[in-house]
Amino acid sequence: GKVLLTGGSGFIASHVLDCLLDHGFEVVVTARSREKGERIVKSIDSALGKRISYVVVENIAKDGAFDKVVQADPPFDYVVHTASPYQLYFDDPVRDCLDPAIKGTTGILKSLKTHAPNVKRVVITSSSAAILNAHDHREVYDESSWADTTWEQAMEPMHTYRASKKFSEKAAWDFVETAKPHFDIATINNTYTFGPIPRSLSSLNTLNTSNQRIYDIVRGKMREEIAPTSPVFTFVDVRDVALAHVRALLVPEAGGKRFYVVGGFFSNPKLAGIIREGWPEMMKSRLPKEEDIKDDFPSDHWKFDNSRSRTVLGIEYRGLEGSVKDTVESILKATGGG
Ligand code: NDP
């Protein structure tokens, strides 16, 4: 089969790409420039080179941005849409985040409906942000929950990203209901994601947001004090997230479903403990003394139910320790060891 993968330069996309190639797919990734596209293709073992190529889509928020690229010969069977802005701060919430998130999602669905009659399924990277409330927590979260985030909150920088995920996912389900396309969709609602950084990363300055705190611990930024973990205390390994995307393409019953993809709990002090244990010499001067670190994991934290992802997609979640250690190793490799 042939897959279009958007946002190919991203952290999660880099693992979805590996997983798609492992499953024998031919993959076309979208990238915002030729330079990024070339770098992605070069990062892949040349033996697989024939099955990976790229197309340039500069801005997913533009009307018809995907019209041309969804028309391929041979045609696409599946699409994985991961491209969406993920930063903690945006100068202009609408232009820089909400528009690309929402119009990017509805835009690709519209283009596919009009120009890609062979596509059977579209898997969209949503987020746990579309499931979880910021404050009034449920006791247990699962796919039946929709975050209570409002459009007014979306204008507040703290909530913009969260809101972009809720409103873009909602727009996707609305599109399917009203436009009745020939394909179905599934969403992956993964939580805060750790794991090995992409081989195609040009510099650690562009490290994705969720791995940032592990990098900060490794380079001694928390040497004086461990930053508060809040507000997110759940994690998942990126390789489980990638497999969930690919299984969601392949498993017939996955169509029309959301999947809450979450592996377990973490806190910054727990990350620090794992990194100290793995690299005691290096971390000696880069962390506060062990006895000065207090775990900030809240005793009354809400619970999660990830059973749908385990039963329908067959995901067996990796633990925190292995995920963090593999992330650190990939960072050390990229920085040349220090
Ligand atoms: P990255 O920042 O590494 O990837 C984001 C990708 O989207 C990049 O390829 C980026 O391109 C592309 N992109 C962003 N804005 C635009 C735009 N306006 N036009 C075209 N492309 C754009 O982050 P992640 O890999 O972590 O995120 C990927 C997806 O996963 C996102 O949808 C995110 O919301 C979701 N997600 C991530 C979680 C996490 O903890 N990491 C948790 C839950 C969901 P470029 O490289 O050129 O900037």
PDB file of N, CA and C in Angstrom, residues 213-219 268-283 287 321 324-325 328 332:
ATOM      1  N   ARG A 213      11.996  18.540  28.251  1.00  0.00           N
ATOM      2  CA  ARG A 213      12.332  18.482  29.680  1.00  0.00           C
ATOM      3  C   ARG A 213      13.412  17.422  29.963  1.00  0.00           C
ATOM      4  N   ILE A 214      13.418  16.354  29.167  1.00  0.00           N
ATOM      5  CA  ILE A 214      14.484  15.353  29.342  1.00  0.00           C
ATOM      6  C   ILE A 214      15.826  15.968  28.932  1.00  0.00           C
ATOM      7  N   TYR A 215      15.816  16.702  27.828  1.00  0.00           N
ATOM      8  CA  TYR A 215      17.042  17.393  27.382  1.00  0.00           C
ATOM      9  C   TYR A 215      17.497  18.396  28.447  1.00  0.00           C
ATOM     10  N   ASP A 216      16.539  19.126  29.021  1.00  0.00           N
ATOM     11  CA  ASP A 216      16.891  20.114  30.050  1.00  0.00           C
ATOM     12  C   ASP A 216      17.559  19.453  31.259  1.00  0.00           C
ATOM     13  N   ILE A 217      17.060  18.295  31.663  1.00  0.00           N
ATOM     14  CA  ILE A 217      17.690  17.589  32.789  1.00  0.00           C
ATOM     15  C   ILE A 217      19.103  17.154  32.392  1.00  0.00           C
ATOM     16  N   VAL A 218      19.230  16.574  31.188  1.00  0.00           N
ATOM     17  CA  VAL A 218      20.523  16.051  30.741  1.00  0.00           C
ATOM     18  C   VAL A 218      21.579  17.155  30.674  1.00  0.00           C
ATOM     19  N   ARG A 219      21.195  18.350  30.199  1.00  0.00           N
ATOM     20  CA  ARG A 219      22.222  19.395  30.054  1.00  0.00           C
ATOM     21  C   ARG A 219      22.373  20.265  31.304  1.00  0.00           C
ATOM     22  N   ASN A 268       8.764  14.946  36.878  1.00  0.00           N
ATOM     23  CA  ASN A 268      10.151  15.370  36.619  1.00  0.00           C
ATOM     24  C   ASN A 268      11.138  14.745  37.614  1.00  0.00           C
ATOM     25  N   PRO A 269      10.804  14.692  38.918  1.00  0.00           N
ATOM     26  CA  PRO A 269      11.734  14.003  39.829  1.00  0.00           C
ATOM     27  C   PRO A 269      11.961  12.540  39.443  1.00  0.00           C
ATOM     28  N   LYS A 270      10.922  11.864  38.940  1.00  0.00           N
ATOM     29  CA  LYS A 270      11.130  10.470  38.501  1.00  0.00           C
ATOM     30  C   LYS A 270      12.074  10.427  37.293  1.00  0.00           C
ATOM     31  N   LEU A 271      11.900  11.374  36.351  1.00  0.00           N
ATOM     32  CA  LEU A 271      12.812  11.425  35.195  1.00  0.00           C
ATOM     33  C   LEU A 271      14.239  11.632  35.687  1.00  0.00           C
ATOM     34  N   ALA A 272      14.394  12.584  36.611  1.00  0.00           N
ATOM     35  CA  ALA A 272      15.732  12.888  37.128  1.00  0.00           C
ATOM     36  C   ALA A 272      16.352  11.650  37.765  1.00  0.00           C
ATOM     37  N   GLY A 273      15.541  10.890  38.515  1.00  0.00           N
ATOM     38  CA  GLY A 273      16.033   9.680  39.177  1.00  0.00           C
ATOM     39  C   GLY A 273      16.530   8.652  38.173  1.00  0.00           C
ATOM     40  N   ILE A 274      15.753   8.471  37.109  1.00  0.00           N
ATOM     41  CA  ILE A 274      16.125   7.484  36.078  1.00  0.00           C
ATOM     42  C   ILE A 274      17.422   7.914  35.378  1.00  0.00           C
ATOM     43  N   ILE A 275      17.537   9.202  35.096  1.00  0.00           N
ATOM     44  CA  ILE A 275      18.721   9.683  34.370  1.00  0.00           C
ATOM     45  C   ILE A 275      19.957   9.630  35.279  1.00  0.00           C
ATOM     46  N   ARG A 276      19.761   9.954  36.558  1.00  0.00           N
ATOM     47  CA  ARG A 276      20.886   9.879  37.512  1.00  0.00           C
ATOM     48  C   ARG A 276      21.385   8.432  37.622  1.00  0.00           C
ATOM     49  N   GLU A 277      20.444   7.502  37.683  1.00  0.00           N
ATOM     50  CA  GLU A 277      20.826   6.107  37.832  1.00  0.00           C
ATOM     51  C   GLU A 277      21.565   5.597  36.583  1.00  0.00           C
ATOM     52  N   GLY A 278      21.104   6.044  35.395  1.00  0.00           N
ATOM     53  CA  GLY A 278      21.719   5.582  34.147  1.00  0.00           C
ATOM     54  C   GLY A 278      23.071   6.223  33.874  1.00  0.00           C
ATOM     55  N   TRP A 279      23.242   7.490  34.269  1.00  0.00           N
ATOM     56  CA  TRP A 279      24.467   8.232  33.959  1.00  0.00           C
ATOM     57  C   TRP A 279      24.987   8.931  35.220  1.00  0.00           C
ATOM     58  N   PRO A 280      25.386   8.156  36.249  1.00  0.00           N
ATOM     59  CA  PRO A 280      25.726   8.773  37.542  1.00  0.00           C
ATOM     60  C   PRO A 280      26.890   9.770  37.452  1.00  0.00           C
ATOM     61  N   GLU A 281      27.914   9.450  36.689  1.00  0.00           N
ATOM     62  CA  GLU A 281      29.076  10.355  36.610  1.00  0.00           C
ATOM     63  C   GLU A 281      28.690  11.678  35.966  1.00  0.00           C
ATOM     64  N   MET A 282      28.058  11.562  34.802  1.00  0.00           N
ATOM     65  CA  MET A 282      27.688  12.755  34.038  1.00  0.00           C
ATOM     66  C   MET A 282      26.722  13.647  34.832  1.00  0.00           C
ATOM     67  N   MET A 283      25.833  13.038  35.593  1.00  0.00           N
ATOM     68  CA  MET A 283      24.776  13.804  36.239  1.00  0.00           C
ATOM     69  C   MET A 283      25.183  14.366  37.599  1.00  0.00           C
ATOM     70  N   LEU A 287      22.488  17.771  38.656  1.00  0.00           N
ATOM     71  CA  LEU A 287      21.210  17.597  39.371  1.00  0.00           C
ATOM     72  C   LEU A 287      21.402  17.994  40.831  1.00  0.00           C
ATOM     73  N   GLU A 321      11.072   3.835  32.341  1.00  0.00           N
ATOM     74  CA  GLU A 321      12.529   3.772  32.434  1.00  0.00           C
ATOM     75  C   GLU A 321      13.186   3.566  31.064  1.00  0.00           C
ATOM     76  N   VAL A 324      12.768   6.665  28.785  1.00  0.00           N
ATOM     77  CA  VAL A 324      13.633   7.806  29.142  1.00  0.00           C
ATOM     78  C   VAL A 324      15.086   7.499  28.792  1.00  0.00           C
ATOM     79  N   LYS A 325      15.530   6.293  29.104  1.00  0.00           N
ATOM     80  CA  LYS A 325      16.937   5.955  28.814  1.00  0.00           C
ATOM     81  C   LYS A 325      17.210   6.001  27.306  1.00  0.00           C
ATOM     82  N   VAL A 328      17.458   9.651  26.292  1.00  0.00           N
ATOM     83  CA  VAL A 328      18.742  10.253  26.687  1.00  0.00           C
ATOM     84  C   VAL A 328      19.847   9.767  25.747  1.00  0.00           C
ATOM     85  N   LEU A 332      22.329  12.143  23.634  1.00  0.00           N
ATOM     86  CA  LEU A 332      23.792  12.124  23.799  1.00  0.00           C
ATOM     87  C   LEU A 332      24.488  11.825  22.476  1.00  0.00           C
TER      88      LEU A 332
END
